[in-house]
Structure formats: C-alpha cells, structure tokens
Amino acid sequence: MKHIPQSIAANPRYTKILQDKQVDNILQKAYIGYCKEQDYYDNFNPFMQEELALNQRKNIESCDDIQAQQDLQAFESFNATHKAMLDSMLHQQTDTESARKYALAYWDNLLRDKKQKWLESMKEKLKEQYIQAIKDFLDYLLSILETLLRVYGLCGLKKHNNDLALAQILNEAKQSFDMKQLYPNTYKESDTGTNGYDYSKGHKRFINFKEINAFIKHIQNSKDLRKIAALLGREEKNGNKKIEYSSIDQSIKTHNHKEEMSGVTLGRDLANLLPQELAMLKDENLELLFNLKYIQNRLFCFEKQGYETMQKEHYKMAKNEGAMIICVDTSSSMSGNREYLAKAITLFLATKASMQNRACYLINYSTNIETMELSSKDNAINLINFLVMSFNGGTDVAPALKEGLKKMQEDSFKQSDLIVISDGYFDDISQNLQQQMQDQGHKGNRFYLLDIEGYGDKKTFFDTHWVYDTNTQEATILYTMR
C-alpha cells in the first residue's frame, strides 16, 4: 500500500488501526493530496524569474561584445558567487560567439542543477511533513480510543462489550477529528493573563485531546475523585439511596432464542443480512458503503426472537434521580494542567452518566457559556468536541449557575446535582443567585465545587467545597454545610 509510508506500516502500534477500512480510505485521499502537492513543486520553483531572464538572453540572435557583456551582467545578477568561475572559463574561448554560447550553456546547466537540488530538498521536506501528519492523525485516533477504553473500564464496562466494539469507537474518533486533510492542529495556547477577577470575554481556542488523556490517571489513582463522582446525582433520604423495587414473573420476548422472524433491525449480524445488503459486496463502488454501514451498526438484518418465562427482581433508581449538571471552568487561569484534569474528570462523569442512562448536562464557561445535553445519539463524538473547546477568557461562574438553575426546572433534572470544576478563582455571586440556589436545595438539588489546586477562598454558597491536590491526589473538604 503505497499510500502508507513504510515506517508507519511497520510500526506495531498502528497495525490494528490501519486495518480499519475508513482509516485506510482517509489515508488514500491524503496520499492523493500529497501527490498533487509534489506535482505543484514540479511546475513551480523560486528560480522562475532567473529562468525567464536566461530564455530572453537565448532568444537574442546577434552576437557582439555588447550582447556578450549584457549576458554576463544578467548572469551575475542571479549568480554572483559563480561569476569568477565563469570568467576563468571564458578566457579559454577563442572568439566572442563561442564565449557567448559557452556562457549561456554554463548558465543553463547551473540553473538546472539549482532547480534539481531545490526540488529534491522540497520533496524530502514534504515527505517528512506527510509522514508526520499521518502519525499525528493515527496518534490522535489512538489517544481517543485509549482514553475512551480507560474511562469505560473505570465505569465498570469491559473492553470487549459488544456496545463498545473497537470499530464503533474508531468511528466516533474519526468523526471528531476536525483538521484539514490530516495536517496537524496548530491551535496556539493563548498567553493572555488576568489580574484579579477578570471578566474579559477572551476567545475560543481548542486544546489537544491527547493532553486530556494524560490526566485520566488521576481518576484511576484517586479514591477521593471517585467518591465525589459516586456522590453526584444520588438523592438521599435518611442516608439511604432512594430505590424502587419490583418483582416480575412473566413470559417475555427475548432475542436469546431465535425461534421466529419478527421484523427488520439495524445491526451487523452477517448471518441474518437482508439480500440487498449482501448485494453491495458485488459492486466495488458500493463495497465501501457496506463497510461503513457495518462499522456503524447500520446494516439491515432480519430480527428474530423467542419467548421465555422468568422471575426477575428489578431494582431501579426513582424517576428523575441520578441526573447531573457539570460546569467546567475554561478561563485563562485554568489554562494548562488544571484544565486538562478538569476535562478528564468531566469525561469520566459524563461517560458514567451516559452508560447508566442518567441525564447529564454540560456547561463550558468562562464569562460566556457553551452547553451540551448528552443524548443516546453520537454521545462520544459530541462529548469529545465539547471537551476540546476552551474559552480562555476571564472567570464569571454566575452565568453557568444561572443556566444550571434553569435546567433544574425541567422534569428530567428536577432532582439533579450540579458540580462546578474550577480552580476556585472567582468572585462571590449575588445574594439573589445564592437565594435561588438555597431554594433549589430545599427541593432536593445539591451544588458542589471541586476546586483544583485550591486557588481561591472557600465558597459557602455551595453545599460542599472540595480542594483537590494534584500532587497527593487527595481531595479535602474546605467547606460543607452538612
């Protein structure tokens, strides 16, 4: 496969991901772009003005001392360091005509040599950039894949769970890759600084997802962070979780027994594909569509089912219980490791909520806010895109809290918990907003602050204010009303 450089194809780190049909298709398109750029250099070079000057001298038919002198002057204007060498060669010529022909031929050979060396240098540089771009692309996909699998593992799901198939995760990662034709993302970290409680709007920027991946280890190693995560969205009465219980003894439909055909469904069950889906494999143009639908679990298959009688004890959380609202501070004071850790915690919490079918609402804030409600469709894609976005402006937590309070009025978030993940470096909020939070507290809502590195003073308008130390990986309570 000429579109995959040998150094990458031979690297075992990329073996499995290179087998993915969609990845291979993307790399083929990138290779076409790479070849076009090579062709561009074949037709363009920085010596075009010199080439024009040389051709103009060649087209002059008269041969006298004046023309010969003008030839040498034109040559020297582009090749001053080679003038002395040419002069020494011309002394060996017997007449003006032969001297002029020699000078123009010498110039022509020198120009050809310069063009060739430049072209070889540029193509080598282009090749290095192309290889690096592909590595960046594959490493990006792998970083998302590795991060999601680690987070899924922390949430208690195994790697080989059918719902978390490798191809599906790769597909989500590819769709979240927002770069131009494989070339590396060059978003620059802003060096904007703030003094005091800054309320500047800042500007949106994007961080590298691989940086978030590096901070998943904090969640793996910190019992305190996992305890905080377990606390969110759990309505408690007298210290006990509110749980509904029911016992079911009935005959139910099940797909475990394939007794009869019941309809058509979407999936990747090759043994039960509809004939028109199999027919795509006979057409080269449609084979890529078949592979795409297979990866996305969207092939039409016959659905079969049977019946079984069973007694089932069913435990579930009460309606509206388990919802969470996560506010992530992406102001300039969070820039760097604090933000990467905050995003890693957000990824863990949101993934856990999604897998437990719990309502989850994300708020990215600085002085402005961006929001996203997790749904069952395209969760991972939207979540990744949400996490890499950052404001990098001043800090004002009030708009995020107001948005959270507004969300709590909806049925699915009536008993939700809200957590702010920040460095605590923000001012107090208005008495009116504090009163609204207290009122919601009487309705069963909780408001938490996870302060990374303990930058600010204790915030008593939260139910609990934790301070997390990245060195010890421990969280201590700075304030709690309980």
mmCIF file of C-alpha atoms in Angstrom, residues 24-217:
data_model
loop_
_atom_site.group_PDB
_atom_site.id
_atom_site.type_symbol
_atom_site.label_atom_id
_atom_site.label_comp_id
_atom_site.label_asym_id
_atom_site.label_seq_id
_atom_site.Cartn_x
_atom_site.Cartn_y
_atom_site.Cartn_z
ATOM 1 C CA ASP A 24 -7.475 3.406 5.013
ATOM 2 C CA ASN A 25 -9.868 5.388 2.819
ATOM 3 C CA ILE A 26 -8.907 8.637 4.547
ATOM 4 C CA LEU A 27 -5.203 7.873 4.097
ATOM 5 C CA GLN A 28 -5.723 7.161 0.394
ATOM 6 C CA LYS A 29 -7.312 10.581 -0.047
ATOM 7 C CA ALA A 30 -4.450 12.162 1.879
ATOM 8 C CA TYR A 31 -1.968 10.422 -0.418
ATOM 9 C CA ILE A 32 -3.718 11.873 -3.469
ATOM 10 C CA GLY A 33 -3.356 15.333 -1.935
ATOM 11 C CA TYR A 34 0.302 14.630 -1.185
ATOM 12 C CA CYS A 35 0.960 13.631 -4.819
ATOM 13 C CA LYS A 36 -0.767 16.773 -6.090
ATOM 14 C CA GLU A 37 1.460 18.880 -3.880
ATOM 15 C CA GLN A 38 4.511 17.124 -5.299
ATOM 16 C CA ASP A 39 3.276 17.913 -8.815
ATOM 17 C CA TYR A 40 2.890 21.536 -7.791
ATOM 18 C CA TYR A 41 6.580 21.757 -6.949
ATOM 19 C CA ASP A 42 7.423 20.210 -10.314
ATOM 20 C CA ASN A 43 5.753 23.164 -12.020
ATOM 21 C CA PHE A 44 6.693 25.927 -9.615
ATOM 22 C CA ASN A 45 10.068 26.959 -8.217
ATOM 23 C CA PRO A 46 11.746 30.117 -6.879
ATOM 24 C CA PHE A 47 14.002 30.368 -9.971
ATOM 25 C CA MET A 48 11.286 31.304 -12.465
ATOM 26 C CA GLN A 49 12.484 34.917 -12.798
ATOM 27 C CA GLU A 50 16.030 33.733 -13.484
ATOM 28 C CA GLU A 51 14.714 31.190 -15.993
ATOM 29 C CA LEU A 52 12.821 33.964 -17.775
ATOM 30 C CA ALA A 53 15.957 36.139 -17.900
ATOM 31 C CA LEU A 54 18.032 33.260 -19.319
ATOM 32 C CA ASN A 55 15.464 32.496 -22.050
ATOM 33 C CA GLN A 56 15.385 36.171 -23.014
ATOM 34 C CA ARG A 57 19.181 36.142 -23.479
ATOM 35 C CA LYS A 58 18.969 32.921 -25.506
ATOM 36 C CA ASN A 59 16.440 34.473 -27.900
ATOM 37 C CA ILE A 60 18.801 37.306 -28.848
ATOM 38 C CA GLU A 61 20.416 36.229 -32.147
ATOM 39 C CA SER A 62 23.016 38.989 -32.558
ATOM 40 C CA CYS A 63 26.428 38.148 -31.198
ATOM 41 C CA ASP A 64 28.725 41.027 -30.412
ATOM 42 C CA ASP A 65 30.760 42.262 -27.484
ATOM 43 C CA ILE A 66 27.826 44.347 -26.162
ATOM 44 C CA GLN A 67 25.434 41.364 -26.081
ATOM 45 C CA ALA A 68 28.088 39.152 -24.504
ATOM 46 C CA GLN A 69 28.687 41.741 -21.787
ATOM 47 C CA GLN A 70 24.940 42.054 -21.120
ATOM 48 C CA ASP A 71 24.726 38.244 -20.838
ATOM 49 C CA LEU A 72 27.407 38.276 -18.157
ATOM 50 C CA GLN A 73 25.696 41.103 -16.275
ATOM 51 C CA ALA A 74 22.360 39.235 -16.285
ATOM 52 C CA PHE A 75 24.134 36.043 -15.127
ATOM 53 C CA GLU A 76 25.888 37.884 -12.300
ATOM 54 C CA SER A 77 22.609 39.399 -11.031
ATOM 55 C CA PHE A 78 21.420 35.861 -10.172
ATOM 56 C CA ASN A 79 24.713 34.042 -9.584
ATOM 57 C CA ALA A 80 27.248 36.478 -8.166
ATOM 58 C CA THR A 81 29.242 33.735 -6.425
ATOM 59 C CA HIS A 82 29.715 31.856 -9.718
ATOM 60 C CA LYS A 83 30.890 34.905 -11.767
ATOM 61 C CA ALA A 84 34.596 34.406 -11.140
ATOM 62 C CA MET A 85 34.415 30.735 -12.200
ATOM 63 C CA LEU A 86 32.624 31.617 -15.431
ATOM 64 C CA ASP A 87 35.152 34.390 -16.237
ATOM 65 C CA SER A 88 38.046 31.955 -15.899
ATOM 66 C CA MET A 89 36.301 29.540 -18.305
ATOM 67 C CA LEU A 90 35.611 32.272 -20.886
ATOM 68 C CA HIS A 91 39.330 33.137 -21.166
ATOM 69 C CA GLN A 92 39.802 29.780 -22.888
ATOM 70 C CA GLN A 93 37.328 30.678 -25.672
ATOM 71 C CA THR A 94 38.805 31.968 -28.966
ATOM 72 C CA ASP A 95 36.070 34.368 -30.113
ATOM 73 C CA THR A 96 33.034 36.278 -28.891
ATOM 74 C CA GLU A 97 30.453 33.904 -30.395
ATOM 75 C CA SER A 98 31.893 30.757 -28.781
ATOM 76 C CA ALA A 99 32.364 32.631 -25.490
ATOM 77 C CA ARG A 100 28.718 33.729 -25.514
ATOM 78 C CA LYS A 101 27.461 30.221 -26.318
ATOM 79 C CA TYR A 102 29.612 28.778 -23.546
ATOM 80 C CA ALA A 103 28.383 31.374 -21.026
ATOM 81 C CA LEU A 104 24.712 30.680 -21.812
ATOM 82 C CA ALA A 105 25.250 26.884 -21.689
ATOM 83 C CA TYR A 106 27.075 27.233 -18.350
ATOM 84 C CA TRP A 107 24.222 29.332 -17.006
ATOM 85 C CA ASP A 108 21.648 26.818 -18.266
ATOM 86 C CA ASN A 109 23.419 23.880 -16.568
ATOM 87 C CA LEU A 110 23.886 25.816 -13.340
ATOM 88 C CA LEU A 111 20.197 26.781 -13.253
ATOM 89 C CA ARG A 112 19.124 23.192 -13.936
ATOM 90 C CA ASP A 113 21.345 21.980 -11.097
ATOM 91 C CA LYS A 114 19.938 24.571 -8.676
ATOM 92 C CA LYS A 115 16.358 23.656 -9.590
ATOM 93 C CA GLN A 116 17.039 19.949 -9.139
ATOM 94 C CA LYS A 117 18.651 20.394 -5.726
ATOM 95 C CA TRP A 118 15.821 22.665 -4.591
ATOM 96 C CA LEU A 119 13.183 20.211 -5.834
ATOM 97 C CA GLU A 120 14.815 17.269 -4.060
ATOM 98 C CA SER A 121 15.048 19.274 -0.851
ATOM 99 C CA MET A 122 11.412 20.393 -1.004
ATOM 100 C CA LYS A 123 10.101 16.934 -1.809
ATOM 101 C CA GLU A 124 12.070 15.439 1.057
ATOM 102 C CA LYS A 125 10.672 18.089 3.383
ATOM 103 C CA LEU A 126 7.167 17.471 2.017
ATOM 104 C CA LYS A 127 7.594 13.732 2.581
ATOM 105 C CA GLU A 128 8.633 14.308 6.196
ATOM 106 C CA GLN A 129 5.604 16.558 6.745
ATOM 107 C CA TYR A 130 3.312 13.981 5.129
ATOM 108 C CA ILE A 131 4.614 11.160 7.322
ATOM 109 C CA GLN A 132 4.356 13.327 10.434
ATOM 110 C CA ALA A 133 0.797 14.351 9.503
ATOM 111 C CA ILE A 134 -0.269 10.707 9.186
ATOM 112 C CA LYS A 135 1.373 9.863 12.518
ATOM 113 C CA ASP A 136 -0.428 12.787 14.146
ATOM 114 C CA PHE A 137 -3.733 11.595 12.689
ATOM 115 C CA LEU A 138 -3.264 7.987 13.804
ATOM 116 C CA ASP A 139 -1.948 9.018 17.219
ATOM 117 C CA TYR A 140 -4.973 11.272 17.650
ATOM 118 C CA LEU A 141 -7.343 8.398 16.899
ATOM 119 C CA LEU A 142 -5.434 6.087 19.212
ATOM 120 C CA SER A 143 -5.402 8.652 22.020
ATOM 121 C CA ILE A 144 -9.194 8.916 21.869
ATOM 122 C CA LEU A 145 -9.547 5.153 21.584
ATOM 123 C CA GLU A 146 -7.232 4.552 24.541
ATOM 124 C CA THR A 147 -8.892 7.283 26.615
ATOM 125 C CA LEU A 148 -12.412 6.013 25.987
ATOM 126 C CA LEU A 149 -11.437 2.437 26.775
ATOM 127 C CA ARG A 150 -9.751 3.551 30.015
ATOM 128 C CA VAL A 151 -12.783 5.601 31.014
ATOM 129 C CA TYR A 152 -15.145 2.766 30.066
ATOM 130 C CA GLY A 153 -13.049 0.492 32.252
ATOM 131 C CA LEU A 154 -13.289 2.916 35.165
ATOM 132 C CA CYS A 155 -17.047 2.936 34.673
ATOM 133 C CA GLY A 156 -17.125 -0.837 35.023
ATOM 134 C CA LEU A 157 -17.569 -1.884 31.393
ATOM 135 C CA LYS A 158 -15.237 -4.366 29.780
ATOM 136 C CA LYS A 159 -13.305 -3.589 26.618
ATOM 137 C CA HIS A 160 -14.954 -6.356 24.673
ATOM 138 C CA ASN A 161 -18.515 -5.356 25.483
ATOM 139 C CA ASN A 162 -20.487 -5.533 22.221
ATOM 140 C CA ASP A 163 -21.696 -1.973 22.656
ATOM 141 C CA LEU A 164 -18.092 -0.771 22.848
ATOM 142 C CA ALA A 165 -16.693 -2.562 19.822
ATOM 143 C CA LEU A 166 -13.352 -1.301 18.557
ATOM 144 C CA ALA A 167 -14.753 -0.343 15.160
ATOM 145 C CA GLN A 168 -17.523 1.727 16.736
ATOM 146 C CA ILE A 169 -15.115 3.683 18.934
ATOM 147 C CA LEU A 170 -12.789 4.262 15.989
ATOM 148 C CA ASN A 171 -15.718 5.591 14.005
ATOM 149 C CA GLU A 172 -16.562 8.048 16.786
ATOM 150 C CA ALA A 173 -12.935 9.144 16.999
ATOM 151 C CA LYS A 174 -12.643 9.705 13.250
ATOM 152 C CA GLN A 175 -15.762 11.849 13.158
ATOM 153 C CA SER A 176 -14.450 14.041 15.966
ATOM 154 C CA PHE A 177 -11.157 14.638 14.129
ATOM 155 C CA ASP A 178 -11.585 18.226 12.951
ATOM 156 C CA MET A 179 -8.426 19.013 10.981
ATOM 157 C CA LYS A 180 -7.734 19.959 7.376
ATOM 158 C CA GLN A 181 -6.678 16.958 5.292
ATOM 159 C CA LEU A 182 -4.656 15.304 8.058
ATOM 160 C CA TYR A 183 -2.363 18.231 8.768
ATOM 161 C CA PRO A 184 -1.643 18.825 12.466
ATOM 162 C CA ASN A 185 -3.822 21.097 14.503
ATOM 163 C CA THR A 186 -1.904 24.328 15.096
ATOM 164 C CA TYR A 187 -4.182 25.972 17.631
ATOM 165 C CA LYS A 188 -1.948 28.072 19.822
ATOM 166 C CA GLU A 189 -2.192 28.310 23.553
ATOM 167 C CA SER A 190 -3.020 31.893 24.439
ATOM 168 C CA ASP A 191 -0.710 33.800 26.716
ATOM 169 C CA THR A 192 -3.490 36.131 27.871
ATOM 170 C CA GLY A 193 -3.088 36.861 31.554
ATOM 171 C CA THR A 194 -5.556 38.094 34.146
ATOM 172 C CA ASN A 195 -5.282 40.134 37.279
ATOM 173 C CA GLY A 196 -7.930 39.785 39.953
ATOM 174 C CA TYR A 197 -11.351 38.520 38.946
ATOM 175 C CA ASP A 198 -11.228 39.127 35.223
ATOM 176 C CA TYR A 199 -14.419 39.365 33.173
ATOM 177 C CA SER A 200 -12.900 39.690 29.684
ATOM 178 C CA LYS A 201 -14.607 37.585 27.036
ATOM 179 C CA GLY A 202 -11.387 36.035 25.755
ATOM 180 C CA HIS A 203 -11.626 33.920 22.613
ATOM 181 C CA LYS A 204 -12.359 30.335 21.787
ATOM 182 C CA ARG A 205 -9.431 28.003 21.332
ATOM 183 C CA PHE A 206 -9.050 24.260 21.056
ATOM 184 C CA ILE A 207 -6.842 22.002 23.126
ATOM 185 C CA ASN A 208 -5.293 18.713 22.114
ATOM 186 C CA PHE A 209 -7.339 15.745 23.289
ATOM 187 C CA LYS A 210 -4.131 13.809 23.960
ATOM 188 C CA GLU A 211 -3.436 16.185 26.864
ATOM 189 C CA ILE A 212 -6.735 15.184 28.472
ATOM 190 C CA ASN A 213 -5.794 11.524 28.060
ATOM 191 C CA ALA A 214 -2.685 12.007 30.199
ATOM 192 C CA PHE A 215 -4.789 13.067 33.210
ATOM 193 C CA ILE A 216 -7.109 10.056 33.297
ATOM 194 C CA LYS A 217 -4.518 8.518 35.651
#
